[in-house]
CSV table of C-alpha atoms and ligand atoms in Angstrom, one decimal:
chain,number,residue,atom,x,y,z
A,236,MET,CA,48.6,87.0,50.7
A,237,LYS,CA,47.3,88.3,47.4
A,238,ASP,CA,44.3,89.2,49.7
A,239,LEU,CA,45.9,90.7,52.5
A,240,ILE,CA,48.3,92.8,49.6
A,241,GLU,CA,44.4,94.2,48.5
A,242,LYS,CA,43.0,94.6,52.0
A,243,LEU,CA,45.9,97.1,52.7
A,244,ALA,CA,45.9,98.3,49.4
A,245,LYS,CA,42.3,99.7,50.3
A,246,GLU,CA,42.9,101.0,53.6
A,247,ALA,CA,45.8,103.0,52.5
A,248,GLN,CA,44.1,105.1,49.9
A,249,GLU,CA,41.5,105.7,52.2
A,250,GLU,CA,43.7,106.7,54.8
A,251,ILE,CA,45.3,108.9,52.1
A,252,SER,CA,41.8,110.7,50.4
A,253,GLN,CA,41.0,111.4,54.5
A,254,ALA,CA,44.4,112.9,55.4
A,255,GLY,CA,43.9,116.3,55.5
A,256,SER,CA,47.5,117.8,56.9
A,257,LEU,CA,50.7,117.6,55.0
A,258,THR,CA,51.9,116.1,58.5
A,259,GLN,CA,49.6,113.4,58.7
A,260,LEU,CA,50.4,112.3,54.7
A,261,GLU,CA,53.9,111.5,56.4
A,262,GLU,CA,53.4,110.0,58.7
A,263,LEU,CA,50.9,107.7,56.4
A,264,ARG,CA,54.4,107.3,54.6
A,265,VAL,CA,55.7,105.9,57.4
A,266,LYS,CA,53.4,104.0,57.9
A,267,TYR,CA,52.7,102.3,55.2
A,268,LEU,CA,56.3,102.8,53.1
A,269,GLY,CA,58.9,103.3,55.4
A,270,ARG,CA,60.8,101.6,57.3
A,271,LYS,CA,59.0,99.2,59.8
A,272,GLY,CA,55.8,99.9,57.6
A,273,SER,CA,53.2,98.1,56.5
A,274,PHE,CA,54.4,97.1,53.0
A,275,THR,CA,57.7,96.5,54.2
A,276,THR,CA,56.8,94.0,56.6
A,277,LEU,CA,54.8,92.3,54.0
A,278,MET,CA,58.0,91.9,51.9
A,279,THR,CA,60.3,90.9,53.8
A,280,GLY,CA,57.4,88.0,54.2
A,281,LEU,CA,57.1,87.2,50.8
A,282,LYS,CA,60.6,84.5,51.6
A,283,ASP,CA,58.3,82.0,53.8
A,284,ILE,CA,55.3,81.5,51.0
A,285,PRO,CA,55.2,79.2,48.3
A,286,ASN,CA,57.6,79.1,45.5
A,287,GLU,CA,54.7,78.4,43.0
A,288,GLU,CA,52.5,82.1,44.7
A,289,LYS,CA,56.6,84.6,44.9
A,290,PRO,CA,56.0,85.5,41.7
A,291,ALA,CA,52.5,87.0,41.3
A,292,ALA,CA,52.5,87.9,45.2
A,293,GLY,CA,55.9,90.2,44.6
A,294,GLN,CA,54.4,91.4,41.0
A,295,ALA,CA,51.2,92.5,43.0
A,296,LEU,CA,53.4,94.1,46.1
A,297,ASN,CA,54.9,96.1,43.8
A,298,HIS,CA,51.5,97.2,42.2
A,299,ALA,CA,50.1,98.1,45.0
A,300,LYS,CA,53.6,99.7,46.8
A,301,LYS,CA,53.9,102.3,43.5
A,302,SER,CA,49.9,103.2,43.0
A,303,ILE,CA,49.9,104.0,46.8
A,304,GLU,CA,53.2,105.9,46.1
A,305,HIS,CA,51.6,108.0,43.3
A,306,GLU,CA,48.6,108.4,45.3
A,307,LEU,CA,50.5,109.4,48.2
A,308,GLU,CA,52.8,112.1,45.7
A,309,THR,CA,49.6,113.6,44.1
A,310,LYS,CA,47.9,113.8,47.8
A,311,GLN,CA,51.1,116.1,48.5
A,312,GLN,CA,50.6,118.4,45.8
A,313,HIS,CA,46.6,119.7,46.8
A,314,LEU,CA,47.8,119.8,50.2
A,315,GLU,CA,51.0,122.0,49.7
A,316,LYS,CA,47.7,124.0,47.0
A,317,GLU,CA,45.8,123.9,49.9
A,318,GLU,CA,48.0,125.0,52.4
A,319,LEU,CA,49.8,128.3,49.8
A,320,THR,CA,45.8,129.5,49.6
A,321,LYS,CA,44.9,129.4,52.6
A,322,GLN,CA,47.9,131.4,52.9
A,323,LEU,CA,47.4,133.5,50.7
A,324,SER,CA,43.9,135.0,51.7
A,325,ASP,CA,45.1,135.7,55.7
A,326,ASP,CA,44.0,138.6,55.2
A,327,SER,CA,48.1,139.7,57.5
A,328,PHE,CA,49.6,138.7,54.0
A,329,ASP,CA,49.0,141.3,51.0
A,330,VAL,CA,50.6,140.3,48.1
A,331,THR,CA,50.0,143.5,46.8
A,332,ARG,CA,52.6,145.4,48.9
A,333,PRO,CA,55.7,146.2,46.9
A,334,GLY,CA,58.8,143.7,48.6
A,335,THR,CA,61.7,145.2,50.8
A,336,HIS,CA,63.6,147.2,47.7
A,337,VAL,CA,67.5,145.7,48.4
A,338,THR,CA,70.2,147.9,46.9
A,339,THR,CA,74.0,146.5,46.3
A,340,GLY,CA,76.5,148.6,45.9
A,341,HIS,CA,79.3,149.0,43.7
A,342,ILE,CA,82.7,149.9,42.9
A,343,HIS,CA,83.8,153.9,42.8
A,344,PRO,CA,85.4,154.1,38.7
A,345,LEU,CA,88.8,155.0,40.9
A,346,SER,CA,89.1,151.3,42.2
A,347,GLN,CA,87.6,150.0,39.0
A,348,VAL,CA,90.2,151.0,36.5
A,349,GLN,CA,93.3,151.3,39.1
A,350,LYS,CA,91.5,147.6,38.9
A,351,GLU,CA,92.4,147.0,35.6
A,352,VAL,CA,95.5,149.0,35.3
A,353,GLU,CA,96.8,146.7,38.0
A,354,GLU,CA,95.5,143.4,35.9
A,355,ILE,CA,97.3,144.7,33.2
A,356,PHE,CA,100.6,145.4,35.1
A,357,GLY,CA,100.3,142.4,37.0
A,358,GLN,CA,100.0,140.7,33.3
A,359,MET,CA,103.7,141.4,32.3
A,360,GLY,CA,105.8,141.2,35.5
A,361,PHE,CA,105.1,143.5,37.8
A,362,ALA,CA,103.9,143.4,41.2
A,363,ILE,CA,101.9,145.9,42.6
A,364,MET,CA,103.4,147.4,46.1
A,365,ASP,CA,102.1,150.8,49.0
A,366,GLY,CA,103.4,152.6,51.3
A,367,PRO,CA,102.3,155.3,53.3
A,368,GLU,CA,99.9,158.2,52.8
A,369,ILE,CA,102.0,160.2,55.1
A,370,GLU,CA,105.4,160.2,54.1
A,371,SER,CA,109.1,162.0,55.9
A,372,GLU,CA,110.8,164.6,53.4
A,373,HIS,CA,113.0,162.0,53.7
A,374,TYR,CA,111.3,159.4,51.0
A,375,ASN,CA,108.8,162.0,49.6
A,376,PHE,CA,111.8,164.7,48.6
A,377,GLU,CA,115.8,163.4,49.6
A,378,ALA,CA,115.3,160.3,48.2
A,379,LEU,CA,114.3,161.6,45.5
A,380,ASN,CA,117.2,163.7,44.7
A,381,VAL,CA,115.2,167.2,45.6
A,382,PRO,CA,117.5,168.6,48.3
A,383,LYS,CA,116.4,170.7,50.9
A,384,ASP,CA,115.9,174.5,49.7
A,385,HIS,CA,116.0,173.0,46.1
A,386,PRO,CA,113.8,174.8,43.7
A,387,ALA,CA,112.4,171.5,42.9
A,388,ARG,CA,110.5,171.3,46.0
A,389,ASP,CA,108.5,174.2,45.1
A,390,MET,CA,107.7,172.1,42.1
A,391,GLN,CA,104.4,170.8,44.0
A,392,ASP,CA,103.2,173.2,47.3
A,393,THR,CA,102.7,170.2,50.2
A,394,PHE,CA,100.6,169.4,53.1
A,395,PHE,CA,102.9,169.1,56.2
A,396,VAL,CA,101.9,167.7,59.5
A,397,SER,CA,102.1,170.5,62.5
A,398,GLY,CA,104.7,168.8,65.2
A,399,LYS,CA,105.2,165.6,63.3
A,400,HIS,CA,109.6,165.1,63.3
A,401,HIS,CA,110.4,161.6,62.0
A,402,GLU,CA,113.7,161.2,63.7
A,403,ASN,CA,116.5,161.4,60.5
A,404,HIS,CA,114.2,161.6,58.2
A,405,GLY,CA,112.7,165.8,58.4
A,406,ARG,CA,109.1,166.8,58.8
A,407,MET,CA,106.4,164.2,58.0
A,408,VAL,CA,104.6,165.4,54.7
A,409,LEU,CA,101.4,164.3,52.8
A,410,ARG,CA,102.7,162.5,50.4
A,411,THR,CA,102.4,165.0,47.1
A,412,GLN,CA,103.9,161.7,45.0
A,413,THR,CA,103.7,158.2,44.8
A,414,SER,CA,107.1,158.2,44.3
A,415,PRO,CA,108.5,157.6,47.2
A,416,VAL,CA,107.4,154.4,47.3
A,417,GLN,CA,110.8,153.7,44.6
A,418,ILE,CA,113.0,154.0,47.3
A,419,ARG,CA,110.9,152.5,49.9
A,420,SER,CA,110.2,149.0,47.6
A,421,MET,CA,113.8,149.4,46.7
A,422,GLU,CA,115.1,149.2,50.3
A,423,LYS,CA,112.2,146.3,50.6
A,424,TYR,CA,113.4,144.2,47.9
A,425,GLY,CA,116.8,145.4,46.0
A,426,ALA,CA,117.1,144.6,42.1
A,427,PRO,CA,116.0,143.2,39.6
A,428,LEU,CA,112.5,144.9,40.2
A,429,ARG,CA,109.4,145.8,38.2
A,430,ALA,CA,106.8,146.8,40.2
A,431,ILE,CA,104.2,149.1,40.0
A,432,MET,CA,102.5,151.6,43.3
A,433,PRO,CA,99.2,153.1,42.9
A,434,GLY,CA,98.0,155.5,45.6
A,435,ARG,CA,96.6,158.3,46.8
A,436,VAL,CA,98.2,161.9,46.9
A,437,PHE,CA,97.9,165.5,48.5
A,438,ARG,CA,99.0,169.0,47.1
A,439,TYR,CA,98.3,172.3,48.9
A,440,GLU,CA,96.4,173.1,46.0
A,441,ALA,CA,93.2,175.2,45.2
A,442,THR,CA,90.1,173.4,43.6
A,443,ASP,CA,89.1,173.8,40.4
A,444,ALA,CA,87.7,171.7,38.2
A,445,SER,CA,91.3,170.2,36.9
A,446,HIS,CA,92.8,170.8,40.5
A,447,ASP,CA,92.1,168.7,43.7
A,448,SER,CA,93.6,168.8,47.1
A,449,THR,CA,93.4,164.7,46.8
A,450,PHE,CA,94.2,162.1,43.7
A,451,TYR,CA,95.4,159.5,42.7
A,452,GLN,CA,98.5,158.4,41.5
A,453,VAL,CA,100.1,155.3,39.8
A,454,GLU,CA,104.3,155.1,39.6
A,455,GLY,CA,106.0,152.6,38.0
A,456,LEU,CA,109.4,151.1,38.0
A,457,LEU,CA,111.1,148.8,36.6
A,458,ILE,CA,114.9,147.8,37.7
A,459,ASP,CA,117.7,145.4,35.6
A,460,LYS,CA,120.9,145.8,33.7
A,461,ASP,CA,120.2,145.9,30.5
A,462,VAL,CA,117.3,148.5,30.0
A,463,SER,CA,116.1,151.4,28.1
A,464,LEU,CA,113.5,153.7,27.5
A,465,ALA,CA,113.2,151.8,24.7
A,466,ASN,CA,111.5,149.1,27.0
A,467,LEU,CA,109.2,151.6,28.4
A,468,LYS,CA,107.8,152.3,25.2
A,469,GLY,CA,107.5,149.3,24.6
A,470,VAL,CA,105.0,149.0,27.7
A,471,MET,CA,103.1,152.2,27.8
A,472,THR,CA,102.3,151.0,24.0
A,473,GLU,CA,100.8,148.0,24.7
A,474,PHE,CA,99.3,148.9,28.8
A,475,LEU,CA,97.5,151.8,27.3
A,476,THR,CA,96.6,149.9,24.0
A,477,ARG,CA,94.8,147.4,26.4
A,478,LEU,CA,93.2,149.7,28.6
A,479,PHE,CA,91.2,151.5,26.4
A,480,LYS,CA,90.8,148.3,23.9
A,481,ARG,CA,92.7,149.9,20.7
A,482,GLU,CA,95.6,150.4,18.5
A,483,THR,CA,97.5,153.2,20.6
A,484,LYS,CA,101.0,154.9,20.4
A,485,VAL,CA,102.9,156.5,23.0
A,486,ARG,CA,105.8,159.8,22.1
A,487,PHE,CA,109.0,160.9,24.3
A,488,ARG,CA,109.1,164.6,24.4
A,489,PRO,CA,111.8,165.6,26.8
A,490,GLY,CA,110.9,166.7,30.5
A,491,TYR,CA,112.4,167.1,33.6
A,492,PHE,CA,111.7,165.8,36.7
A,493,PRO,CA,115.2,165.9,39.7
A,494,PHE,CA,114.5,161.9,39.8
A,495,VAL,CA,115.2,160.8,36.4
A,496,GLU,CA,117.7,161.3,34.0
A,497,PRO,CA,117.3,161.8,31.0
A,498,GLY,CA,113.2,162.9,32.6
A,499,ILE,CA,111.0,162.7,29.6
A,500,GLU,CA,107.1,163.7,29.1
A,501,LEU,CA,105.1,160.6,27.7
A,502,ASP,CA,101.9,161.9,25.6
A,503,MET,CA,99.7,158.9,24.1
A,504,TRP,CA,97.7,159.5,21.3
A,505,CYS,CA,94.6,161.7,21.8
A,506,LEU,CA,91.3,158.9,22.6
A,507,LEU,CA,89.2,161.1,20.4
A,508,CYS,CA,90.6,161.6,17.4
A,509,SER,CA,93.3,158.4,17.1
A,510,GLY,CA,96.2,160.8,16.2
A,511,GLN,CA,94.0,162.5,13.3
A,512,GLY,CA,93.8,166.3,15.4
A,513,CYS,CA,90.9,167.7,17.1
A,514,ARG,CA,89.5,170.0,19.5
A,515,VAL,CA,90.3,168.0,22.6
A,516,CYS,CA,93.5,167.5,22.0
A,517,LYS,CA,94.1,171.3,19.6
A,518,ASN,CA,94.9,169.4,17.0
A,519,THR,CA,97.6,168.2,18.2
A,520,GLY,CA,96.6,164.3,17.9
A,521,TRP,CA,98.4,164.0,21.5
A,522,MET,CA,97.4,164.0,24.4
A,523,GLU,CA,99.6,164.2,27.3
A,524,PHE,CA,99.7,161.3,29.9
A,525,MET,CA,103.0,161.0,32.0
A,526,GLY,CA,106.1,162.1,33.2
A,527,ALA,CA,108.9,159.5,33.2
A,528,GLY,CA,112.5,158.7,32.4
A,529,MET,CA,116.0,156.2,33.3
A,530,VAL,CA,115.7,157.0,37.3
A,531,HIS,CA,118.6,159.0,38.5
A,532,ARG,CA,121.7,157.5,40.3
A,533,ASN,CA,121.5,159.2,43.6
A,534,VAL,CA,118.2,158.1,43.7
A,535,LEU,CA,119.6,153.9,42.8
A,536,LYS,CA,121.7,154.8,45.3
A,537,ALA,CA,119.3,156.3,48.0
A,538,GLY,CA,117.1,152.6,47.4
A,539,GLY,CA,120.7,150.6,48.4
A,540,ILE,CA,121.1,150.2,45.0
A,541,ASP,CA,124.2,150.4,42.9
A,542,PRO,CA,123.6,152.8,39.7
A,543,ASP,CA,127.0,151.0,38.4
A,544,GLU,CA,125.4,147.2,38.6
A,545,TYR,CA,121.8,148.5,37.8
A,546,LYS,CA,119.5,150.8,36.1
A,547,GLY,CA,116.2,151.3,34.6
A,548,TRP,CA,113.4,153.4,34.6
A,549,ALA,CA,110.2,155.0,36.3
A,550,PHE,CA,106.6,156.3,35.6
A,551,GLY,CA,104.3,158.0,37.3
A,552,PHE,CA,101.0,158.8,36.0
A,553,GLY,CA,97.8,160.7,37.5
A,554,LEU,CA,95.2,158.0,37.6
A,555,THR,CA,92.6,160.1,38.9
A,556,ARG,CA,93.4,162.3,35.4
A,557,LEU,CA,93.3,158.5,32.9
A,558,VAL,CA,89.7,157.8,34.7
A,559,MET,CA,88.7,161.0,33.4
A,560,MET,CA,89.6,160.5,30.4
A,561,LYS,CA,88.6,157.0,30.1
A,562,TYR,CA,84.3,158.1,31.1
A,563,GLY,CA,85.1,161.9,29.7
A,564,ILE,CA,84.8,163.4,33.2
A,565,ASP,CA,84.7,167.2,32.9
A,566,ASP,CA,85.6,167.9,37.1
A,567,ILE,CA,87.5,166.1,39.4
A,568,ARG,CA,85.6,167.5,41.9
A,569,HIS,CA,82.8,164.7,41.3
A,570,LEU,CA,85.2,161.8,41.9
A,571,MET,CA,85.3,162.2,45.7
A,572,SER,CA,81.6,163.7,46.1
A,573,GLY,CA,80.2,160.6,47.8
A,574,ASP,CA,77.1,162.0,45.4
A,575,LEU,CA,75.3,159.1,43.9
A,576,ARG,CA,73.6,160.3,41.7
A,577,PHE,CA,77.3,160.2,39.7
A,578,LEU,CA,77.9,157.0,40.9
A,579,LYS,CA,75.2,155.7,40.1
A,580,GLN,CA,76.3,156.3,36.2
A,581,PHE,CA,79.7,153.9,36.1
B,1147,DAH,N1,106.4,162.1,40.7
B,1147,DAH,C1,105.5,162.9,39.7
B,1147,DAH,C2,104.5,163.8,39.9
B,1147,DAH,O1,104.0,163.9,40.4
B,1147,DAH,C3,105.5,162.0,37.7
B,1147,DAH,C4,106.5,161.8,38.2
B,1147,DAH,C5,107.8,162.0,37.0
B,1147,DAH,C6,106.8,160.7,38.5
B,1147,DAH,C7,109.0,161.2,36.4
B,1147,DAH,C8,108.6,159.6,37.6
B,1147,DAH,C9,109.2,160.1,36.7
B,1147,DAH,O2,108.5,158.9,38.3
B,1147,DAH,O3,110.2,159.0,36.7
B,1147,DAH,O4,103.9,164.8,38.4
């Protein structure tokens, strides 16, 4: 048995050393070590030899197998290297040629900040709602307590969609604000309600560094039984502190919006000087941030909610303006320009 093993091992070694390709080498692996390979057959044959010869034969067999495995491995590495060298020296493969450059895009700064806003409000239990960009006059104005011919309609210059009329809801407009989603959410989900509604809005405006005909807002709405503006102050302080990752304070000033009563303007601490007063905030220490207030009874009614049972607050801020503040962008037109030189900075 021992002789047989030695003979076979020698034969295998020789063949391996002569193998000229990886395929040949694989054939040899199968021939000697495969399931039906010579060494496997010898291993099975062990049981038929006399007991006293078994240990020595077994040992010799294992030893031979190990050294063949080793040789196969070494030869394989050698052949692989050879093949690679051959490929590299082949004329059709120029290793000095620059590879194909794959450019990856990234999320637009407006969408990045929108996502951050959604995450922070999401953590505070607010749902994220959506509404149509082409709205009826009913949702964009009437239901928000802005009746026809009311001067408040002139606060926002509107794009009307020509020739489009809704059966009962008046003309169709490009929504001038995200506030109509308040009504749609109330109609759909009733009270209590806690949601933010980010989205694109449109105004018929002359374009300059701080005005564009298309921009983004975020609307907020909280309706419940025991709600006050104190809650709004807490929520907004927390929101801005988390967004800007440093302590931020807010203050209220009286303001007028037809859909709230009382209505307020909310200012936040100046991002540059945190309330100290600097050039950016014209030495006031504060920056205007958004409009808000207690939801008007008429608005709750328009949304199908009983104003004697529920009340709530609402707010609306400019997401576009927030992005400009966050990154110190001085011209609103950059954001919608699609100019890669601008976008690649974010
Ligand atoms: N929709 C207003 C605007 O575009 C912003 C606003 C003010 C929204 C007060 C509100 C609010 O919900 O309560 O100017």
